[in-house]
């Protein structure tokens, strides 16, 4: 009982006091109960796709946002996941729970192979290699239509659970687990898992990281493997939901989508990638209800991107966070920005402002 | 400035969000109020079109269905017992050429929110097959647009109960696809033999890299020698190739007399343009997707003359009731010639109307039963479903049923296409042996002329002699 | 067959070289990877079509003929992309230019923006511009359009002029100075910001000029920016990123590679784009500095 009370206390201090975490929690819990409120297949499908693409965007963020390995061809892993699960299911008749992890496994192998050039190249050069790989894979798909289905893709394999609600819940749970793993792996403050700190060090200065004794090769390979794994999971789930695994999964556009959603939501933060995907994907789908919105939505996309990159280069969500939260300068605890004193140590949160205020008060007193 | 920055950025976000929301707000749905007639109950049936509206396919499909629905409703709709039904046309843009999830979400919306009763869909194979699963989940009668995959037929054979709502009312069945493009080649071979005095003309195959074209390549390589010709090579440019001069030079080097092409992307325009510009000494015909559009004259930079093509409809040929109205309506409606999407869009509501009246019901199973017994005179000929169990829910093709024509461009106006097939001759025996319908010598149309060889072809080969 | 490969390889080589020089210039001087480079090429081609042929109303679909004379339209079609590029650089790219990812994303976003505009404006149907002079001639047994000769000639002359300008004029020397050592050039009193702007405008002008002179040879469509982009990226990597000499050599080599694949691989025309990318990956893996490139310490590990 005391333990529960302690937990609740922790919850109150760590979550309820910070508006941002409250919103995130309400959103995550609300999304679990979405099928209770609406059985509309259209809405459920919309958020199913959101969840799949959220995994995909977060996996890109892990590789590019956190580790700093600029990848413009993440669709390669997505498509490999989709094609592998489809092929195994079609030809060998294996059930989906076996083929989806295998799809992710093939994506991991591809991720490790992509890592080879990444050990030698970085920045723009790595971007070129990753951009080229899915296009080359598209050439292979076109050249082997008997095996890969060519332009029409592979079809005729089983769906995921057979019902929209089932699909939604299953994918939502998978998303939560995937995000939790990725979040833990990238958490720089964690005392148990140190990868977050290391991959961030690799992004900031790889040579410095290496000279401090970090095996950067291993950690880069790990980032590629983990990122490819989750992109592969997303691709495999996507194939089973949409019931076709076609060349659209490896198109350049698919890679860019992950980039766009993540940049909109916030690079270098898993929650930013997820929020960006949920906001942009659902908004863009809803915009199609209006004929003019339908026409101009893809015109708006580059404009939104440019505005976000110019005015909030960290992304929308970190930008909002920055403006509603403030870290206490003394005890490093997150506080609501409107507070004058830290909720834990009562130190003034805005020391500069505080000084001015004090001076004013002194003046008034004298 | 620094102080202004935050409020400015905040305002920017608000403006962005409000613009997005404004665009996301649903448009007011325009439901035509049904005019009640004496003692009759009027009900509305929703006919849905799921098509990529930024592309020609979508515009064509919408226009075809609009033309048919207007005509059906003006003529009093459909009478089922005491109830009068009229169609309402619902169009949702699928954006399928750019995004597959968009198309699937549009399909779900059409089925569950708009609740359309009948849906025409499918202009790209990959998306069409994904969409079909949604349509079958929702038990909707779904009528195919212009995608070429044969998979839906296999799906019906495999699982009739689930996929029985699928029909295709516009083209010869999938199995003939490879052959019906081929049937417009022999008249050209005859002309080349006669006018150039070649005993065994050489044929070059330019087959764009597309899925539906893949099986045509070995087929053509096998079949064309049986027409008494040599195949000198196969060239496969990408379907969106914007330059084929390398291929054309190689074709000329190979000494080909005829280019037989099948393509669907802009390769067709590129090919025609550079063929004329470089004066490649070959006659050209085949299935050229681009050349079916009026805009082909512009896209090929005015170099479309003498291009032979496959067509369902032509202004100069009365292939069935309504063919001229459909042609003119299409040109007036969106300024382009009717293509397979227009014809499918036009036929689908008519076939449904006819089936509903026969079934005296609008129930899913009853309408499917009636649709399976369709026997209707369409603009491209008599439409009757194939009784072959391997090809369920596909219309018959042949001299007595729906037919195809071979046409040739003469000037900027597609009204002036000349028709060179069917020219009252039988197709070569080799095609009939391969299962192609026979009896083409029995149908005779007025106004058929021979394929015209381009002048540079004549001068080149006569100079050679 | 051999003549065919020689002639067509040369034609493509010249066109790719013109595009690749512009890309290499910007990368070499401003360290900007301009993925929108071929978008300027597309814009110019569309503007030329718009002026010489006609316009389709965005939402109405009605067609109005313009039929303006070619020369003034061509000049405007080159000027407008230059203005767009300069404006885009001055107001947007300039602020994020040290942030690799942002530059790549923003330039791709610009290309996608134009692609969408043209999809809305003209639909997905391809368009064609009439050649300035029609007809053809035979060179060692291969038929070549006069238009191709004009385009190739214009490409060669332009590339030569660019190289001369860079070598002999004061501005050209300033540009090269900035590309060699930006800080030193700045200390010598060269206005680096201005040089960047001039380089970007020059590069856009080259791309737009390429668009205008190749428009009559090809079909114009909203996706036409992506294929040559692959080829010139590969050409620049092969020649060494940022090296003008290297980009020209890379463009010619790749053009021949593509033409050989089209001519010799049976039914392999669709592999054209893939060849360039495979070459690019191998170069990056085994000789990342390319044929003529310089090794930039901060970009290697």
PDB file of C-alpha atoms in Angstrom, chain B residues 89-309:
ATOM      1  CA  UNK B  89     -22.714  10.287 -58.476  1.00  0.00           C
ATOM      2  CA  UNK B  90     -20.176  10.464 -55.644  1.00  0.00           C
ATOM      3  CA  UNK B  91     -16.550  11.059 -56.621  1.00  0.00           C
ATOM      4  CA  UNK B  92     -13.614  10.631 -54.273  1.00  0.00           C
ATOM      5  CA  UNK B  93     -10.063  11.307 -55.351  1.00  0.00           C
ATOM      6  CA  UNK B  94      -7.836   8.335 -54.584  1.00  0.00           C
ATOM      7  CA  UNK B  95      -4.492   9.887 -55.459  1.00  0.00           C
ATOM      8  CA  UNK B  96      -3.497   6.308 -56.210  1.00  0.00           C
ATOM      9  CA  UNK B  97      -0.598   7.093 -58.511  1.00  0.00           C
ATOM     10  CA  UNK B  98       1.167   8.907 -55.698  1.00  0.00           C
ATOM     11  CA  UNK B  99       0.092   7.134 -52.533  1.00  0.00           C
ATOM     12  CA  UNK B 100      -1.356   3.694 -51.833  1.00  0.00           C
ATOM     13  CA  UNK B 101      -2.564   4.415 -48.273  1.00  0.00           C
ATOM     14  CA  UNK B 102      -4.455   7.428 -49.636  1.00  0.00           C
ATOM     15  CA  UNK B 103      -6.330   5.175 -52.038  1.00  0.00           C
ATOM     16  CA  UNK B 104      -7.185   2.631 -49.361  1.00  0.00           C
ATOM     17  CA  UNK B 105      -8.410   5.327 -47.024  1.00  0.00           C
ATOM     18  CA  UNK B 106     -10.508   6.862 -49.809  1.00  0.00           C
ATOM     19  CA  UNK B 107     -12.035   3.446 -50.470  1.00  0.00           C
ATOM     20  CA  UNK B 108     -12.896   2.956 -46.820  1.00  0.00           C
ATOM     21  CA  UNK B 109     -14.488   6.376 -46.789  1.00  0.00           C
ATOM     22  CA  UNK B 110     -16.524   5.586 -49.898  1.00  0.00           C
ATOM     23  CA  UNK B 111     -17.787   2.333 -48.356  1.00  0.00           C
ATOM     24  CA  UNK B 112     -18.434   3.293 -44.759  1.00  0.00           C
ATOM     25  CA  UNK B 113     -19.056   7.031 -44.692  1.00  0.00           C
ATOM     26  CA  UNK B 114     -20.449   7.922 -48.106  1.00  0.00           C
ATOM     27  CA  UNK B 115     -22.062   4.467 -48.169  1.00  0.00           C
ATOM     28  CA  UNK B 116     -22.021   4.219 -51.937  1.00  0.00           C
ATOM     29  CA  UNK B 117     -24.056   1.317 -53.296  1.00  0.00           C
ATOM     30  CA  UNK B 118     -22.003   0.639 -56.406  1.00  0.00           C
ATOM     31  CA  UNK B 119     -18.418   1.599 -56.946  1.00  0.00           C
ATOM     32  CA  UNK B 120     -16.136   1.827 -59.946  1.00  0.00           C
ATOM     33  CA  UNK B 121     -12.474   1.767 -59.066  1.00  0.00           C
ATOM     34  CA  UNK B 122      -9.012   0.675 -60.072  1.00  0.00           C
ATOM     35  CA  UNK B 123      -6.569   2.509 -62.335  1.00  0.00           C
ATOM     36  CA  UNK B 124      -3.254   1.178 -61.049  1.00  0.00           C
ATOM     37  CA  UNK B 125      -2.726  -2.512 -60.369  1.00  0.00           C
ATOM     38  CA  UNK B 126      -0.964  -2.256 -57.024  1.00  0.00           C
ATOM     39  CA  UNK B 127      -3.576  -0.003 -55.462  1.00  0.00           C
ATOM     40  CA  UNK B 128      -6.537  -1.624 -57.188  1.00  0.00           C
ATOM     41  CA  UNK B 129      -5.765  -4.972 -55.573  1.00  0.00           C
ATOM     42  CA  UNK B 130      -5.382  -3.394 -52.133  1.00  0.00           C
ATOM     43  CA  UNK B 131      -8.631  -1.494 -52.617  1.00  0.00           C
ATOM     44  CA  UNK B 132     -10.462  -4.604 -53.780  1.00  0.00           C
ATOM     45  CA  UNK B 133      -9.902  -6.215 -50.386  1.00  0.00           C
ATOM     46  CA  UNK B 134     -11.631  -3.285 -48.713  1.00  0.00           C
ATOM     47  CA  UNK B 135     -14.473  -3.381 -51.239  1.00  0.00           C
ATOM     48  CA  UNK B 136     -14.928  -7.115 -50.713  1.00  0.00           C
ATOM     49  CA  UNK B 137     -14.841  -6.653 -46.929  1.00  0.00           C
ATOM     50  CA  UNK B 138     -17.697  -4.201 -47.284  1.00  0.00           C
ATOM     51  CA  UNK B 139     -19.677  -6.332 -49.740  1.00  0.00           C
ATOM     52  CA  UNK B 140     -19.957  -3.697 -52.441  1.00  0.00           C
ATOM     53  CA  UNK B 141     -20.512  -4.336 -56.116  1.00  0.00           C
ATOM     54  CA  UNK B 142     -17.287  -3.022 -57.603  1.00  0.00           C
ATOM     55  CA  UNK B 143     -16.777  -2.448 -61.310  1.00  0.00           C
ATOM     56  CA  UNK B 144     -13.278  -2.299 -62.685  1.00  0.00           C
ATOM     57  CA  UNK B 145     -11.675   0.792 -64.136  1.00  0.00           C
ATOM     58  CA  UNK B 146      -8.709   0.480 -66.411  1.00  0.00           C
ATOM     59  CA  UNK B 147      -6.126  -1.540 -64.488  1.00  0.00           C
ATOM     60  CA  UNK B 148      -4.813  -4.576 -66.298  1.00  0.00           C
ATOM     61  CA  UNK B 149      -4.149  -7.199 -63.626  1.00  0.00           C
ATOM     62  CA  UNK B 150      -5.913 -10.535 -63.978  1.00  0.00           C
ATOM     63  CA  UNK B 151      -5.720 -11.154 -60.258  1.00  0.00           C
ATOM     64  CA  UNK B 152      -9.392 -10.282 -59.501  1.00  0.00           C
ATOM     65  CA  UNK B 153     -10.518 -13.057 -61.853  1.00  0.00           C
ATOM     66  CA  UNK B 154      -8.285 -15.528 -60.057  1.00  0.00           C
ATOM     67  CA  UNK B 155      -9.722 -14.259 -56.805  1.00  0.00           C
ATOM     68  CA  UNK B 156     -13.300 -14.985 -57.945  1.00  0.00           C
ATOM     69  CA  UNK B 157     -12.323 -18.456 -59.106  1.00  0.00           C
ATOM     70  CA  UNK B 158     -10.649 -19.080 -55.764  1.00  0.00           C
ATOM     71  CA  UNK B 159     -13.262 -17.558 -53.484  1.00  0.00           C
ATOM     72  CA  UNK B 160     -16.522 -16.798 -55.257  1.00  0.00           C
ATOM     73  CA  UNK B 161     -18.492 -15.784 -52.159  1.00  0.00           C
ATOM     74  CA  UNK B 162     -16.011 -13.101 -51.139  1.00  0.00           C
ATOM     75  CA  UNK B 163     -15.184 -11.599 -54.494  1.00  0.00           C
ATOM     76  CA  UNK B 164     -18.379 -12.101 -56.490  1.00  0.00           C
ATOM     77  CA  UNK B 165     -19.067  -8.361 -56.431  1.00  0.00           C
ATOM     78  CA  UNK B 166     -16.297  -7.810 -58.988  1.00  0.00           C
ATOM     79  CA  UNK B 167     -17.197  -7.170 -62.635  1.00  0.00           C
ATOM     80  CA  UNK B 168     -15.403  -5.675 -65.592  1.00  0.00           C
ATOM     81  CA  UNK B 169     -17.551  -4.120 -68.288  1.00  0.00           C
ATOM     82  CA  UNK B 170     -15.198  -2.516 -70.706  1.00  0.00           C
ATOM     83  CA  UNK B 171     -12.657  -4.690 -72.328  1.00  0.00           C
ATOM     84  CA  UNK B 172     -11.937  -8.103 -73.638  1.00  0.00           C
ATOM     85  CA  UNK B 173     -11.083 -10.481 -70.873  1.00  0.00           C
ATOM     86  CA  UNK B 174      -7.596 -10.400 -69.460  1.00  0.00           C
ATOM     87  CA  UNK B 175      -6.483 -13.474 -71.373  1.00  0.00           C
ATOM     88  CA  UNK B 176      -6.932 -11.646 -74.633  1.00  0.00           C
ATOM     89  CA  UNK B 177      -4.949  -8.585 -73.660  1.00  0.00           C
ATOM     90  CA  UNK B 178      -1.809  -9.885 -75.313  1.00  0.00           C
ATOM     91  CA  UNK B 179      -3.741 -10.844 -78.419  1.00  0.00           C
ATOM     92  CA  UNK B 180      -5.967  -7.913 -79.079  1.00  0.00           C
ATOM     93  CA  UNK B 181      -3.102  -5.506 -79.444  1.00  0.00           C
ATOM     94  CA  UNK B 182      -1.602  -8.035 -81.824  1.00  0.00           C
ATOM     95  CA  UNK B 183      -4.702  -8.216 -84.008  1.00  0.00           C
ATOM     96  CA  UNK B 184      -4.111  -4.734 -85.413  1.00  0.00           C
ATOM     97  CA  UNK B 185      -0.646  -5.685 -86.675  1.00  0.00           C
ATOM     98  CA  UNK B 186      -1.489  -7.993 -89.663  1.00  0.00           C
ATOM     99  CA  UNK B 187      -3.179  -5.255 -91.766  1.00  0.00           C
ATOM    100  CA  UNK B 188      -0.010  -3.179 -91.430  1.00  0.00           C
ATOM    101  CA  UNK B 189       2.144  -6.155 -92.410  1.00  0.00           C
ATOM    102  CA  UNK B 190      -0.029  -6.595 -95.507  1.00  0.00           C
ATOM    103  CA  UNK B 191       0.434  -2.958 -96.474  1.00  0.00           C
ATOM    104  CA  UNK B 192       4.212  -3.134 -95.951  1.00  0.00           C
ATOM    105  CA  UNK B 193       4.450  -6.311 -98.020  1.00  0.00           C
ATOM    106  CA  UNK B 194       2.388  -4.813-100.820  1.00  0.00           C
ATOM    107  CA  UNK B 195       3.750  -1.267-100.985  1.00  0.00           C
ATOM    108  CA  UNK B 196       7.397  -1.852-100.151  1.00  0.00           C
ATOM    109  CA  UNK B 197       7.561  -5.165-101.973  1.00  0.00           C
ATOM    110  CA  UNK B 198       9.160  -6.998 -99.054  1.00  0.00           C
ATOM    111  CA  UNK B 199       8.420 -10.688 -98.804  1.00  0.00           C
ATOM    112  CA  UNK B 200       9.316 -11.038 -95.135  1.00  0.00           C
ATOM    113  CA  UNK B 201       9.107  -7.726 -93.286  1.00  0.00           C
ATOM    114  CA  UNK B 202      11.210  -7.225 -90.174  1.00  0.00           C
ATOM    115  CA  UNK B 203       9.449  -6.174 -86.986  1.00  0.00           C
ATOM    116  CA  UNK B 204      11.054  -4.351 -84.071  1.00  0.00           C
ATOM    117  CA  UNK B 205       9.318  -4.609 -80.697  1.00  0.00           C
ATOM    118  CA  UNK B 206       9.325  -1.528 -78.467  1.00  0.00           C
ATOM    119  CA  UNK B 207       7.672  -2.712 -75.278  1.00  0.00           C
ATOM    120  CA  UNK B 208       7.713  -0.343 -72.318  1.00  0.00           C
ATOM    121  CA  UNK B 209       8.715  -1.851 -68.998  1.00  0.00           C
ATOM    122  CA  UNK B 210       5.349  -2.354 -67.366  1.00  0.00           C
ATOM    123  CA  UNK B 211       3.833  -5.340 -65.687  1.00  0.00           C
ATOM    124  CA  UNK B 212       0.974  -5.888 -68.094  1.00  0.00           C
ATOM    125  CA  UNK B 213       3.414  -5.701 -70.996  1.00  0.00           C
ATOM    126  CA  UNK B 214       5.841  -8.293 -69.600  1.00  0.00           C
ATOM    127  CA  UNK B 215       3.927 -11.370 -70.819  1.00  0.00           C
ATOM    128  CA  UNK B 216       3.334  -9.719 -74.198  1.00  0.00           C
ATOM    129  CA  UNK B 217       7.017  -9.776 -75.076  1.00  0.00           C
ATOM    130  CA  UNK B 218       7.552 -13.553 -75.382  1.00  0.00           C
ATOM    131  CA  UNK B 219       4.081 -13.840 -76.859  1.00  0.00           C
ATOM    132  CA  UNK B 220       4.851 -11.331 -79.590  1.00  0.00           C
ATOM    133  CA  UNK B 221       8.243 -12.918 -80.234  1.00  0.00           C
ATOM    134  CA  UNK B 222       6.487 -16.242 -80.822  1.00  0.00           C
ATOM    135  CA  UNK B 223       3.491 -14.987 -82.721  1.00  0.00           C
ATOM    136  CA  UNK B 224       4.970 -12.470 -85.132  1.00  0.00           C
ATOM    137  CA  UNK B 225       7.089 -15.041 -87.049  1.00  0.00           C
ATOM    138  CA  UNK B 226       3.852 -16.938 -87.637  1.00  0.00           C
ATOM    139  CA  UNK B 227       2.503 -13.836 -89.423  1.00  0.00           C
ATOM    140  CA  UNK B 228       5.353 -14.282 -91.919  1.00  0.00           C
ATOM    141  CA  UNK B 229       7.722 -11.720 -90.394  1.00  0.00           C
ATOM    142  CA  UNK B 230      11.052 -11.655 -88.595  1.00  0.00           C
ATOM    143  CA  UNK B 231      11.502 -10.138 -85.159  1.00  0.00           C
ATOM    144  CA  UNK B 232      14.746  -8.167 -85.206  1.00  0.00           C
ATOM    145  CA  UNK B 233      14.865  -7.252 -81.579  1.00  0.00           C
ATOM    146  CA  UNK B 234      13.099  -6.213 -78.403  1.00  0.00           C
ATOM    147  CA  UNK B 235      13.657  -2.798 -76.838  1.00  0.00           C
ATOM    148  CA  UNK B 236      12.236  -2.083 -73.431  1.00  0.00           C
ATOM    149  CA  UNK B 237      12.453   1.560 -72.368  1.00  0.00           C
ATOM    150  CA  UNK B 238      11.134   2.616 -68.978  1.00  0.00           C
ATOM    151  CA  UNK B 239       7.409   3.414 -69.065  1.00  0.00           C
ATOM    152  CA  UNK B 240       8.140   7.102 -68.476  1.00  0.00           C
ATOM    153  CA  UNK B 241      11.165   7.339 -70.798  1.00  0.00           C
ATOM    154  CA  UNK B 242      11.626  10.853 -72.118  1.00  0.00           C
ATOM    155  CA  UNK B 243      14.227   9.893 -74.662  1.00  0.00           C
ATOM    156  CA  UNK B 244      14.310   6.799 -76.886  1.00  0.00           C
ATOM    157  CA  UNK B 245      16.603   8.024 -79.654  1.00  0.00           C
ATOM    158  CA  UNK B 246      19.213   5.400 -78.717  1.00  0.00           C
ATOM    159  CA  UNK B 247      16.619   2.685 -79.152  1.00  0.00           C
ATOM    160  CA  UNK B 248      15.342   4.176 -82.412  1.00  0.00           C
ATOM    161  CA  UNK B 249      18.820   4.389 -83.914  1.00  0.00           C
ATOM    162  CA  UNK B 250      19.408   0.757 -83.022  1.00  0.00           C
ATOM    163  CA  UNK B 251      16.075  -0.174 -84.607  1.00  0.00           C
ATOM    164  CA  UNK B 252      17.008   1.567 -87.811  1.00  0.00           C
ATOM    165  CA  UNK B 253      20.380  -0.194 -87.783  1.00  0.00           C
ATOM    166  CA  UNK B 254      18.579  -3.509 -87.424  1.00  0.00           C
ATOM    167  CA  UNK B 255      16.760  -2.790 -90.685  1.00  0.00           C
ATOM    168  CA  UNK B 256      13.247  -3.066 -89.306  1.00  0.00           C
ATOM    169  CA  UNK B 257      10.221  -2.254 -91.490  1.00  0.00           C
ATOM    170  CA  UNK B 258       7.644  -2.112 -88.731  1.00  0.00           C
ATOM    171  CA  UNK B 259       7.754  -0.959 -85.119  1.00  0.00           C
ATOM    172  CA  UNK B 260       5.250  -2.783 -82.994  1.00  0.00           C
ATOM    173  CA  UNK B 261       4.914  -1.012 -79.668  1.00  0.00           C
ATOM    174  CA  UNK B 262       2.939  -1.452 -76.488  1.00  0.00           C
ATOM    175  CA  UNK B 263       3.270   1.280 -73.907  1.00  0.00           C
ATOM    176  CA  UNK B 264       1.203   3.285 -71.533  1.00  0.00           C
ATOM    177  CA  UNK B 265       3.273   6.036 -69.914  1.00  0.00           C
ATOM    178  CA  UNK B 266       4.753   8.962 -71.785  1.00  0.00           C
ATOM    179  CA  UNK B 267       7.056   6.627 -73.682  1.00  0.00           C
ATOM    180  CA  UNK B 268       4.362   6.659 -76.384  1.00  0.00           C
ATOM    181  CA  UNK B 269       4.641  10.407 -76.943  1.00  0.00           C
ATOM    182  CA  UNK B 270       8.427  10.290 -76.879  1.00  0.00           C
ATOM    183  CA  UNK B 271       8.485   7.429 -79.333  1.00  0.00           C
ATOM    184  CA  UNK B 272       6.158   9.105 -81.836  1.00  0.00           C
ATOM    185  CA  UNK B 273       7.957  12.418 -81.556  1.00  0.00           C
ATOM    186  CA  UNK B 274      11.429  11.060 -82.131  1.00  0.00           C
ATOM    187  CA  UNK B 275      10.225   8.561 -84.743  1.00  0.00           C
ATOM    188  CA  UNK B 276       8.995  11.438 -86.897  1.00  0.00           C
ATOM    189  CA  UNK B 277      11.873  13.758 -86.062  1.00  0.00           C
ATOM    190  CA  UNK B 278      14.515  11.177 -86.940  1.00  0.00           C
ATOM    191  CA  UNK B 279      12.421   9.835 -89.825  1.00  0.00           C
ATOM    192  CA  UNK B 280      12.979   6.264 -88.739  1.00  0.00           C
ATOM    193  CA  UNK B 281      11.999   4.206 -91.800  1.00  0.00           C
ATOM    194  CA  UNK B 282       9.432   1.969 -90.137  1.00  0.00           C
ATOM    195  CA  UNK B 283       5.669   1.840 -90.030  1.00  0.00           C
ATOM    196  CA  UNK B 284       4.482   2.071 -86.437  1.00  0.00           C
ATOM    197  CA  UNK B 285       1.444   0.610 -84.741  1.00  0.00           C
ATOM    198  CA  UNK B 286       0.449  -1.160 -81.561  1.00  0.00           C
ATOM    199  CA  UNK B 287      -1.116  -0.228 -78.271  1.00  0.00           C
ATOM    200  CA  UNK B 288       0.077   3.271 -77.584  1.00  0.00           C
ATOM    201  CA  UNK B 289      -1.670   4.496 -74.451  1.00  0.00           C
ATOM    202  CA  UNK B 290      -0.715   8.120 -75.011  1.00  0.00           C
ATOM    203  CA  UNK B 291      -1.945   8.122 -78.594  1.00  0.00           C
ATOM    204  CA  UNK B 292      -5.517   7.549 -77.420  1.00  0.00           C
ATOM    205  CA  UNK B 293      -5.663  11.074 -76.047  1.00  0.00           C
ATOM    206  CA  UNK B 294      -6.453  14.146 -78.066  1.00  0.00           C
ATOM    207  CA  UNK B 295      -3.527  15.841 -76.401  1.00  0.00           C
ATOM    208  CA  UNK B 296      -1.202  13.373 -78.136  1.00  0.00           C
ATOM    209  CA  UNK B 297      -0.869  15.812 -81.012  1.00  0.00           C
ATOM    210  CA  UNK B 298       0.545  18.369 -78.563  1.00  0.00           C
ATOM    211  CA  UNK B 299       2.573  15.985 -76.422  1.00  0.00           C
ATOM    212  CA  UNK B 300       4.335  14.611 -79.459  1.00  0.00           C
ATOM    213  CA  UNK B 301       5.027  18.159 -80.605  1.00  0.00           C
ATOM    214  CA  UNK B 302       2.790  17.792 -83.667  1.00  0.00           C
ATOM    215  CA  UNK B 303       4.532  14.612 -84.747  1.00  0.00           C
ATOM    216  CA  UNK B 304       1.624  12.238 -84.342  1.00  0.00           C
ATOM    217  CA  UNK B 305       0.681  11.829 -87.991  1.00  0.00           C
ATOM    218  CA  UNK B 306       0.836   8.217 -89.254  1.00  0.00           C
ATOM    219  CA  UNK B 307       0.952   6.750 -85.745  1.00  0.00           C
ATOM    220  CA  UNK B 308      -1.158   3.639 -85.690  1.00  0.00           C
ATOM    221  CA  UNK B 309      -2.962   2.778 -82.501  1.00  0.00           C
TER     222      UNK B 309
END
